[in-house]
Short mmCIF file of C-alpha atoms in Angstrom, two decimals:
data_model
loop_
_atom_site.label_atom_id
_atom_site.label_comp_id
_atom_site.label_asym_id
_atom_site.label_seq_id
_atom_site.Cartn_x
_atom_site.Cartn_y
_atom_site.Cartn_z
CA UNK A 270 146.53 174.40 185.63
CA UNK A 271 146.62 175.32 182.08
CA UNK A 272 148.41 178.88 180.75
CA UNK A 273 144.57 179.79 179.99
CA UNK A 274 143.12 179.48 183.51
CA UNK A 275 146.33 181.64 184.94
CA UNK A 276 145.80 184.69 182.77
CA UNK A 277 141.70 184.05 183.54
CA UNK A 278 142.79 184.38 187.35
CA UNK A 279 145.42 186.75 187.01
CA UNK A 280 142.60 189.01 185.23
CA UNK A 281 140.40 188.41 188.02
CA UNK A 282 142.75 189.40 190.26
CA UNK A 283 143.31 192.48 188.90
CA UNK A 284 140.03 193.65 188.19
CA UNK A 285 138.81 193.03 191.70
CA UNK A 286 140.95 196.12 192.92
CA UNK A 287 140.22 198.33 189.61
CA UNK A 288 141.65 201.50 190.48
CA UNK A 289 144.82 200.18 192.25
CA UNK A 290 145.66 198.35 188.92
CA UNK A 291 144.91 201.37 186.92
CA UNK A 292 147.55 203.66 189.35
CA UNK A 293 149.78 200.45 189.38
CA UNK A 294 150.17 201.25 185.50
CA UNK A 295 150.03 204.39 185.40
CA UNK A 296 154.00 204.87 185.98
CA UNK A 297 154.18 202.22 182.67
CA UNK A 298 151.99 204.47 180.92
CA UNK A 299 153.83 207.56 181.52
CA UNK A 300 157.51 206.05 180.88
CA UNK A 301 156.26 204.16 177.51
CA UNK A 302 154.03 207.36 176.43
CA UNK A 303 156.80 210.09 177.42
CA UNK A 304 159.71 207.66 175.58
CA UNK A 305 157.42 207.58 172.70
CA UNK A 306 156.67 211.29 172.23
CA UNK A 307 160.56 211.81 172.75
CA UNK A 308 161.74 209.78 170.17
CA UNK A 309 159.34 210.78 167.60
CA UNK A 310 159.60 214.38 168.28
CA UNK A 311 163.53 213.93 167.71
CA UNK A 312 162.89 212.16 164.73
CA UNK A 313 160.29 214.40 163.18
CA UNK A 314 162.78 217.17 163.84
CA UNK A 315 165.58 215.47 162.62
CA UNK A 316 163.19 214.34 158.98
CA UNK A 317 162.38 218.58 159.16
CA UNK A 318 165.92 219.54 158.63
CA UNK A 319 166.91 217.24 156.13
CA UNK A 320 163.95 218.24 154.43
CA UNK A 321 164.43 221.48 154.83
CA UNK A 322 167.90 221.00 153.43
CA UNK A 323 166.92 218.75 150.67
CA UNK A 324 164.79 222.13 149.20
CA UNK A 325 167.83 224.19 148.80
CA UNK A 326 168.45 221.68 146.05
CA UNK A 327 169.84 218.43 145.08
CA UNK A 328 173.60 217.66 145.48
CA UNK A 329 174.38 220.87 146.44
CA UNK A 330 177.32 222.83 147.43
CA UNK A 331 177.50 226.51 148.16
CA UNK A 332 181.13 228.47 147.36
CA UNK A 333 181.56 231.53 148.79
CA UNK A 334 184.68 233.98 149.55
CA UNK A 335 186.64 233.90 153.24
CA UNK A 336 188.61 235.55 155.24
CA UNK A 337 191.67 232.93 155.86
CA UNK A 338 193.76 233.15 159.44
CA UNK A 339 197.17 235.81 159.03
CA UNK A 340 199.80 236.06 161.25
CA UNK A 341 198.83 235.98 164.90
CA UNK A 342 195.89 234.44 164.13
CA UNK A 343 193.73 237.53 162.76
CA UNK A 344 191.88 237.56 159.50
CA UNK A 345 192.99 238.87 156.54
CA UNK A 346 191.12 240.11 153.64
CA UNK A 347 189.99 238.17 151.27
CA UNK A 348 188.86 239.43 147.57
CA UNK A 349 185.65 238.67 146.22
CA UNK A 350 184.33 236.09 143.46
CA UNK A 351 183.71 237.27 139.86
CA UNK A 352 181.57 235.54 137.10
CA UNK A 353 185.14 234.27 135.31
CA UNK A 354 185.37 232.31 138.55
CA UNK A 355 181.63 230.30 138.01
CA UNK A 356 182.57 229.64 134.41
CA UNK A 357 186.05 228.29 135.79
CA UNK A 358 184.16 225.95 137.83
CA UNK A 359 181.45 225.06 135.24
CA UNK A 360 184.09 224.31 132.58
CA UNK A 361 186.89 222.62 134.38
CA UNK A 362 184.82 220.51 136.75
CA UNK A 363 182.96 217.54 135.87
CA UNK A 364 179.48 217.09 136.38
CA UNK A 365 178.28 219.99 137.87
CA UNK A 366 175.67 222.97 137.61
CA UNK A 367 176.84 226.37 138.48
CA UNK A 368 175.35 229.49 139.62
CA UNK A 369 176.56 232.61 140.46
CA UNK A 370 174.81 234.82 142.81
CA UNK A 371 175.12 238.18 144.31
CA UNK A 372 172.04 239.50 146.92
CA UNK A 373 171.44 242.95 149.03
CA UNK A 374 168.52 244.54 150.48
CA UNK A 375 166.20 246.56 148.93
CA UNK A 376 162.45 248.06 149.88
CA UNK A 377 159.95 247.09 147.05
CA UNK A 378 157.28 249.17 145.80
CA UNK A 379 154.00 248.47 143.83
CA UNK A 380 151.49 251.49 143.98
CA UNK A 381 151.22 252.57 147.88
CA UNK A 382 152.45 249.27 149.30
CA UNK A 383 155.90 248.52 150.05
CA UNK A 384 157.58 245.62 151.56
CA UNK A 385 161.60 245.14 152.27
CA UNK A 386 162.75 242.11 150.80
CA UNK A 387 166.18 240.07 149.48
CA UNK A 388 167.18 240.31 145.85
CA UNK A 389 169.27 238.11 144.41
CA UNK A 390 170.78 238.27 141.17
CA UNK A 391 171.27 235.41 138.83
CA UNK A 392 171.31 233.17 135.59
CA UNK A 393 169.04 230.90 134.64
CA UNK A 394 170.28 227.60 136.33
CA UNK A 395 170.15 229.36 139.31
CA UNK A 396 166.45 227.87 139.37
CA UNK A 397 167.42 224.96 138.59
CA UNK A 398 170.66 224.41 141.19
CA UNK A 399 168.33 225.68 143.59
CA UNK A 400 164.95 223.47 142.36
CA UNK A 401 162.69 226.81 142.37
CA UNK A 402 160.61 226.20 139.90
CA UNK A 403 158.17 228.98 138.47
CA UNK A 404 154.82 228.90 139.22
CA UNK A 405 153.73 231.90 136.71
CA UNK A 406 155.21 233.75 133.82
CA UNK A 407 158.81 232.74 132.60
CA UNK A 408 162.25 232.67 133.50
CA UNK A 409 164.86 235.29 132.16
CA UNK A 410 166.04 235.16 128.22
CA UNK A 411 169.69 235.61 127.13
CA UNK A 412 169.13 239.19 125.87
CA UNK A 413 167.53 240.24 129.40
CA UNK A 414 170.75 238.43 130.73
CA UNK A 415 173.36 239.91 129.04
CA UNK A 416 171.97 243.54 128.73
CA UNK A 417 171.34 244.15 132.56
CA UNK A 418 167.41 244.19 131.92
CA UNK A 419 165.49 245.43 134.65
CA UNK A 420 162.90 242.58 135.38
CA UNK A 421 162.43 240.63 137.74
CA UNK A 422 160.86 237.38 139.18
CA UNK A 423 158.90 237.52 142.25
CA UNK A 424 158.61 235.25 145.38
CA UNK A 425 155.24 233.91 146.93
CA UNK A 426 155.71 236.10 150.24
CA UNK A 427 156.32 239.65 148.28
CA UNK A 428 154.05 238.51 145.52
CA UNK A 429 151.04 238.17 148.48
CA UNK A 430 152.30 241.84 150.05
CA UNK A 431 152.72 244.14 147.17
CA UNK A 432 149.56 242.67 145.20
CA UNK A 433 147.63 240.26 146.92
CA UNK A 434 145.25 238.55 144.86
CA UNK A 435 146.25 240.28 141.93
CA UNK A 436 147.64 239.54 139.10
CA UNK A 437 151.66 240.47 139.22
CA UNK A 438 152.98 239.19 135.85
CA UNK A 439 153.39 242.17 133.60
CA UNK A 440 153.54 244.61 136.43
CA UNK A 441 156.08 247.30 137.51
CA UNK A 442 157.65 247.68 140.64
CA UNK A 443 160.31 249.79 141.94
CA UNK A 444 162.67 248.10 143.70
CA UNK A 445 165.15 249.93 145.23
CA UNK A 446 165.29 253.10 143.09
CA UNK A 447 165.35 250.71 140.04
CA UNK A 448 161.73 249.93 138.23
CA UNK A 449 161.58 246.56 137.06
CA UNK A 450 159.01 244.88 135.26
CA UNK A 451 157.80 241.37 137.11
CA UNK A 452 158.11 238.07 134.23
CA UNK A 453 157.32 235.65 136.33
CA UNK A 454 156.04 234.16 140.25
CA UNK A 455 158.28 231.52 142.28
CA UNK A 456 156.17 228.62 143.52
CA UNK A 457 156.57 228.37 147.41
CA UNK A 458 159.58 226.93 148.97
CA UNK A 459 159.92 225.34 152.56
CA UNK A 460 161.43 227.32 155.27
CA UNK A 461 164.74 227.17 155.85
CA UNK A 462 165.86 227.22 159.84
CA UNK A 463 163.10 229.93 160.49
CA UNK A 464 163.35 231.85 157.64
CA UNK A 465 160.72 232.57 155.24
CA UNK A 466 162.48 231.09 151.49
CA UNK A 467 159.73 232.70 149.56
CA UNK A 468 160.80 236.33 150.69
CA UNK A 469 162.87 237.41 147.87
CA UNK A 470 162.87 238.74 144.50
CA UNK A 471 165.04 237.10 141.46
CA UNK A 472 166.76 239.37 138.82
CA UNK A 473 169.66 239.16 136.43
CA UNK A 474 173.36 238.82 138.25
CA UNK A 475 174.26 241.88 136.26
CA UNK A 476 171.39 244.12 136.46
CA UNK A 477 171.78 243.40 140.51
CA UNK A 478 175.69 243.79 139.85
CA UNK A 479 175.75 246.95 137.65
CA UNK A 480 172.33 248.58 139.14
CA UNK A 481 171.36 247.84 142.67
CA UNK A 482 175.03 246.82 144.12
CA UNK A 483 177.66 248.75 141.95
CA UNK A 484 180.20 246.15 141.87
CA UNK A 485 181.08 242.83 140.02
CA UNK A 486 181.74 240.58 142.94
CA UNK A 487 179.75 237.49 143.01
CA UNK A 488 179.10 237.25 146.44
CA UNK A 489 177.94 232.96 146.14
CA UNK A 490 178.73 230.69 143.94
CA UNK A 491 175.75 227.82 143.93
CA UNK A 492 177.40 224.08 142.73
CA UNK A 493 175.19 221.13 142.11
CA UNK A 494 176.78 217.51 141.43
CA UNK A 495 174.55 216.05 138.64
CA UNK A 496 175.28 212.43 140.15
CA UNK A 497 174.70 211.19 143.52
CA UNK A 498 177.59 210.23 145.93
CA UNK A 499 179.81 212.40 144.03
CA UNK A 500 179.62 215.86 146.15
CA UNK A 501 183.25 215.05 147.81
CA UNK A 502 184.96 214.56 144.29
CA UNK A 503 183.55 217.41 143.41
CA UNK A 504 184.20 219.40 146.38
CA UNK A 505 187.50 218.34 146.48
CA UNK A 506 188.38 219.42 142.55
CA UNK A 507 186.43 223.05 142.92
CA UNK A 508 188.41 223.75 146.11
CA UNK A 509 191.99 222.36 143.74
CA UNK A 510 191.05 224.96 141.09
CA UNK A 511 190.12 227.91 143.05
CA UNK A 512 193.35 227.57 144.93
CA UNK A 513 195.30 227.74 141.72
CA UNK A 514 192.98 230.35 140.24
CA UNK A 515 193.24 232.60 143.82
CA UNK A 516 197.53 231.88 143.75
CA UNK A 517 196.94 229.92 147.74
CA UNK A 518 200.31 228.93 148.61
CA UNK A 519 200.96 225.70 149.62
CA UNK A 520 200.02 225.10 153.06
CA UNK A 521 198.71 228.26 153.42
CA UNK A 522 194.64 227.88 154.42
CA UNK A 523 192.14 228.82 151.67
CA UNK A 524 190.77 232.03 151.41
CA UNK A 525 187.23 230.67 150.20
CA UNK A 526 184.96 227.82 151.88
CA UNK A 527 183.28 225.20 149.95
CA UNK A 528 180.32 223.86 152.01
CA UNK A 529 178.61 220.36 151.18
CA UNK A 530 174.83 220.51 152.85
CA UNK A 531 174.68 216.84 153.13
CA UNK A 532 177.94 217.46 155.69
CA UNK A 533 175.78 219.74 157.20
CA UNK A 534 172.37 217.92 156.84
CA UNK A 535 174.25 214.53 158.79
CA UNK A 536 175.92 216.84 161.35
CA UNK A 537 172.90 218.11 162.36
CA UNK A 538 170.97 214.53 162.21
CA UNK A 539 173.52 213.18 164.51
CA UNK A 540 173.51 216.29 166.92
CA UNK A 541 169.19 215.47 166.89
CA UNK A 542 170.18 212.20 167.15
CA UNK A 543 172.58 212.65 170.55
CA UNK A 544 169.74 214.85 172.12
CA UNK A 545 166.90 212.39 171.21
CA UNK A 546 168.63 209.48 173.00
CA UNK A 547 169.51 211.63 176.04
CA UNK A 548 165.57 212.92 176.23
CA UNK A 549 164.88 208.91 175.66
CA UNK A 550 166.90 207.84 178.48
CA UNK A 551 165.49 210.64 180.85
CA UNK A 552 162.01 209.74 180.33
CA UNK A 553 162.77 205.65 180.66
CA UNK A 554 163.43 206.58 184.40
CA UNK A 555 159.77 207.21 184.69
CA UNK A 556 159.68 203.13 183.49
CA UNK A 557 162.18 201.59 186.02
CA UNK A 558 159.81 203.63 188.70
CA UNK A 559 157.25 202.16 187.52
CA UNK A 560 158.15 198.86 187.37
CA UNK A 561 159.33 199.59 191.28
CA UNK A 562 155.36 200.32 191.79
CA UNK A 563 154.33 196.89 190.27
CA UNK A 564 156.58 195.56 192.31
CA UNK A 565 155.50 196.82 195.42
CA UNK A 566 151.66 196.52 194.95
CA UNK A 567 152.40 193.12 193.84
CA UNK A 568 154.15 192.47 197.40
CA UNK A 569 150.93 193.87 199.17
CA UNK A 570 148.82 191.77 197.51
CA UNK A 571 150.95 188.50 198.44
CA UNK A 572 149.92 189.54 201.83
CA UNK A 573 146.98 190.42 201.16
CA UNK A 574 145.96 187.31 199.71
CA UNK A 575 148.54 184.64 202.31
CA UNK A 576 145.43 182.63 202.95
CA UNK A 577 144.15 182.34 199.52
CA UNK A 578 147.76 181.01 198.39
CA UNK A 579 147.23 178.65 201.04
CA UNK A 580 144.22 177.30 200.21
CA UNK A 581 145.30 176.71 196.59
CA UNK A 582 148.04 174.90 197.99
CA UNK A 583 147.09 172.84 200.35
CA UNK A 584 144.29 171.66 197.71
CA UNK A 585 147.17 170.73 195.21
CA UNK A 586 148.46 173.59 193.28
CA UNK A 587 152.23 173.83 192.93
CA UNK A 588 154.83 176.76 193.83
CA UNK A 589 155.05 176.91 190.35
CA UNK A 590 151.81 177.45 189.54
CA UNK A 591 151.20 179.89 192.23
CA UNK A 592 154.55 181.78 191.01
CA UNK A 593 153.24 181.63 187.09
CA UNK A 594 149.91 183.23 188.41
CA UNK A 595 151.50 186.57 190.15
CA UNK A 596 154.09 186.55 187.62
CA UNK A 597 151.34 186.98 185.06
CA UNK A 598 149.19 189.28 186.86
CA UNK A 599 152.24 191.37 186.97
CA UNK A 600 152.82 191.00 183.27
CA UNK A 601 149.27 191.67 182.31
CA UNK A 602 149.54 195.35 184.57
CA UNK A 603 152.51 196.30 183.07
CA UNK A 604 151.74 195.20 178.95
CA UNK A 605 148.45 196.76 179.66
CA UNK A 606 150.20 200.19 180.68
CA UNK A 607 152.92 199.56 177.91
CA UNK A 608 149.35 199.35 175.39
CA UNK A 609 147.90 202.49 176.73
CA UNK A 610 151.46 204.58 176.73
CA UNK A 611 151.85 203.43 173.30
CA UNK A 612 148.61 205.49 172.53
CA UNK A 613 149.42 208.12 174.14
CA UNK A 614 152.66 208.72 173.35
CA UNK A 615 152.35 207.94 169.00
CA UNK A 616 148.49 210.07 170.05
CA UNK A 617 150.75 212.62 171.42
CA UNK A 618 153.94 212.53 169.21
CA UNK A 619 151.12 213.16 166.39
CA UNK A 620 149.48 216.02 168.27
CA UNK A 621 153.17 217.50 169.37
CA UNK A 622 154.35 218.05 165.68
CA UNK A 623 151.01 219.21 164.05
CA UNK A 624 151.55 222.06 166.31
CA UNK A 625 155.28 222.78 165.81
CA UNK A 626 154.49 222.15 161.82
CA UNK A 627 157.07 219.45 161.94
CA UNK A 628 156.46 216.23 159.29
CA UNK A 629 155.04 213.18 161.39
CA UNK A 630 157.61 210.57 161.42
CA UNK A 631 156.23 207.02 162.80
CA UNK A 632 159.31 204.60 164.09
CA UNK A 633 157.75 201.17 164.33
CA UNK A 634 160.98 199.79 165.90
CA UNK A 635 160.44 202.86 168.93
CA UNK A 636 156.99 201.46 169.18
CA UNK A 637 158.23 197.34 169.29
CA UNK A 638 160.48 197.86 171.73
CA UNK A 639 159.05 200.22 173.95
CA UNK A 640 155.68 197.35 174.51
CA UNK A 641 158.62 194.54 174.86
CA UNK A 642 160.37 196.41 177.40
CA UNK A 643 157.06 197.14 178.97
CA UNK A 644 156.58 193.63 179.60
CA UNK A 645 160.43 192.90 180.03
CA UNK A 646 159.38 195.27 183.45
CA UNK A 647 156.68 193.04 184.21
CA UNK A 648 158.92 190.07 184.31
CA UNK A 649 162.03 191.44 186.15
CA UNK A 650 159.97 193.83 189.28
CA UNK A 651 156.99 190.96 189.07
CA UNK A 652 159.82 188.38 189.81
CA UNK A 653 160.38 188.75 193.45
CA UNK A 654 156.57 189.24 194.62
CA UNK A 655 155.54 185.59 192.92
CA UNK A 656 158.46 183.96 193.65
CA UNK A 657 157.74 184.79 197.65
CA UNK A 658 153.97 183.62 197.32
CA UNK A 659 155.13 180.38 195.51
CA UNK A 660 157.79 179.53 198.70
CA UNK A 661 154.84 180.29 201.17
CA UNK A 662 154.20 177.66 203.57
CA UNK A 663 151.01 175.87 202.90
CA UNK A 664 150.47 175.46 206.92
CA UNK A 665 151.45 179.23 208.14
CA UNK A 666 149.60 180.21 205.09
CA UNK A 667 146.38 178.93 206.69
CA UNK A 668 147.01 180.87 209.56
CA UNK A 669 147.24 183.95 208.25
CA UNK A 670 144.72 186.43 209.12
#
């Protein structure tokens, strides 16, 4: 009997008992589907982060003041950052871009609407370390720089509060107890691990420094490496100089941390990573049970169908014929669940991340080898139910009733 007439009978087969087939996959459906929305999920969440990451800027590494361990393991103080500390970094490292930062909290004002917000205080390559373009207006000049100029740049989120379709360019607004004038609008940023990135106003370090905050501390000091793959080198020679410039002992532990958000990008990829696979392997249990129910409704219908096996072959067909025909019936039940979970689970993976605003990330290798294993479950539970209809004895087959 040719490979063409055993998948027509196998077919036949099955669609003479419709609804037993269809709850005969179902468990396939459910393990394929659920380790389908699992994976992608993880990996949609995992492509969020690094995304989310990536926005902060390119290469980037943020420097910022510590407390180191003293004796008995408490902290001890640590002083502050200053701008001679940036322009250290910018002059004796290679290849970088460096901005100094200092931020507090103020309540802005525009007319009878107010809204409390970040500020930050910066040069001009913060916007540029940082990849926050502006969408309207203009960035600071070096006069407005060096004189502690009260204006400001506004983000998307207080921009939409204080004037909402209005236009804010030219504008004053007290922020603070300080009246600024607004130069220019941020274009949107991403969110960044919940929080909102466009909910913050931008405005020279030293008008923040001398004005708002009343000290010259820079409270972070933004580094990015102009070439790729060279954030360790560069790490390694700002955390060298600031030692020397701070007077660290040897051995002693710094008093300052230099944090690389690729390091912290692949940490958390890997952590996704550990908890995708675990998810994975909890919803392939819902497979091996189904495979056990293939196996068992494929044992049922061996006795069900004794006489028929007879009859087949006692008119000529061959135990391995008769074997090849369950086998397939077995693997057309489960591949046929594997198809439908597929659906459902890339259907539902899509579905699942629209709604948690995650980026849809499609893993065609997920997909491959959750249909192979599909059948692989066909083959291995399948096994046992055609291999006892092909050793049936043509005579006692008869018999049955």
């Amino acid at each position: 009997m040719s490979g063409w007439n055993t998948f027509v009978m196998a077919l036949r087969a099955i669609t003479r008992h419709k609804l037993r087939a269809f709850l005969t996959a179902l468990g396939i459906v459910i393990g394929v589907g659920s380790v389908i929305t699992m994976v992608h999920i993880g990996q949609s969440a995992k492509q969020s982060v690094r995304d989310q990451i990536a926005s902060l800027g390119d290469n980037l590494l943020m420097v910022r003041p510590g407390a180191g361990r003293g004796p008995g393991g408490a902290r001890s103080a640590a002083s502050g950052f200053d701008v001679a500390d940036a322009e250290a970094i910018a002059h004796q490292v290679q290849g970088v871009n460096v901005a100094p930062t200092t931020s507090t909290n103020a309540l802005a004002v525009y007319g009878n609407v107010n809204w409390p917000t970040s500020v930050t205080g910066a040069t001009n390559a913060y916007f540029e370390v940082r990849d926050h373009a502006v969408a309207e207006g203009r960035l600071f000049d070096e006069s407005e720089l060096k004189a502690a100029a009260p204006v400001c740049l506004l983000g998307p989120t207080v921009k939409g509060e204080l004037f909402r379709d209005g236009d804010a360019v030219g504008a004053s607004v007290r922020v603070g107890k300080l009246a600024c004038t607004v130069i220019g609008v941020l274009e949107s940023k991403q969110a960044m691990m919940g929080s909102d990135g466009d909910d913050l106003i931008v405005m020279p370090l030293r008008t923040v420094q001398r004005r708002l905050v009343g000290t010259n501390d820079v409270q972070m000091i933004y580094v990015s490496a102009l070439e790729d793959g060279t954030t360790a080198r560069v790490q390694e020679d700002i955390e060298r100089l600031l030692r020397e410039r701070r007077r660290i002992r040897p051995g002693a532990d710094d008093d300052f941390s230099v944090r690389d958000m690729k390091e912290i990008a692949d940490r958390v990829a890997g952590t996704t990573d550990v908890m995708t696979a675990l998810l994975g392997a909890i919803a392939a249990v819902s497979l091996v049970v189904g495979g056990i129910g293939i196996m068992n409704i494929m044992l049922v219908s061996v006795t069900e169908r004794t006489r028929e096996i007879g009859i087949r072959m006692a008119i000529g067909a061959r135990g391995r014929e008769v074997l090849m025909q369950f086998l397939v019936e077995s693997v057309v039940l489960s591949t046929l669940g594997g198809a439908i979970g597929i659906a459902l689970g890339v259907g539902g993976s899509f579905l699942a991340t629209e709604k948690l605003a995650l980026p849809f990330v499609l893993v065609p290798d997920i997909v491959g080898v959750a249909f192979f294993f599909s059948a692989a479950v066909g083959v291995v539970f399948g096994f046992v139910p055609a291999r006892k209809a092909s050793r049936l004895d043509p005579i006692e087959a008869l018999r049955h009733e």
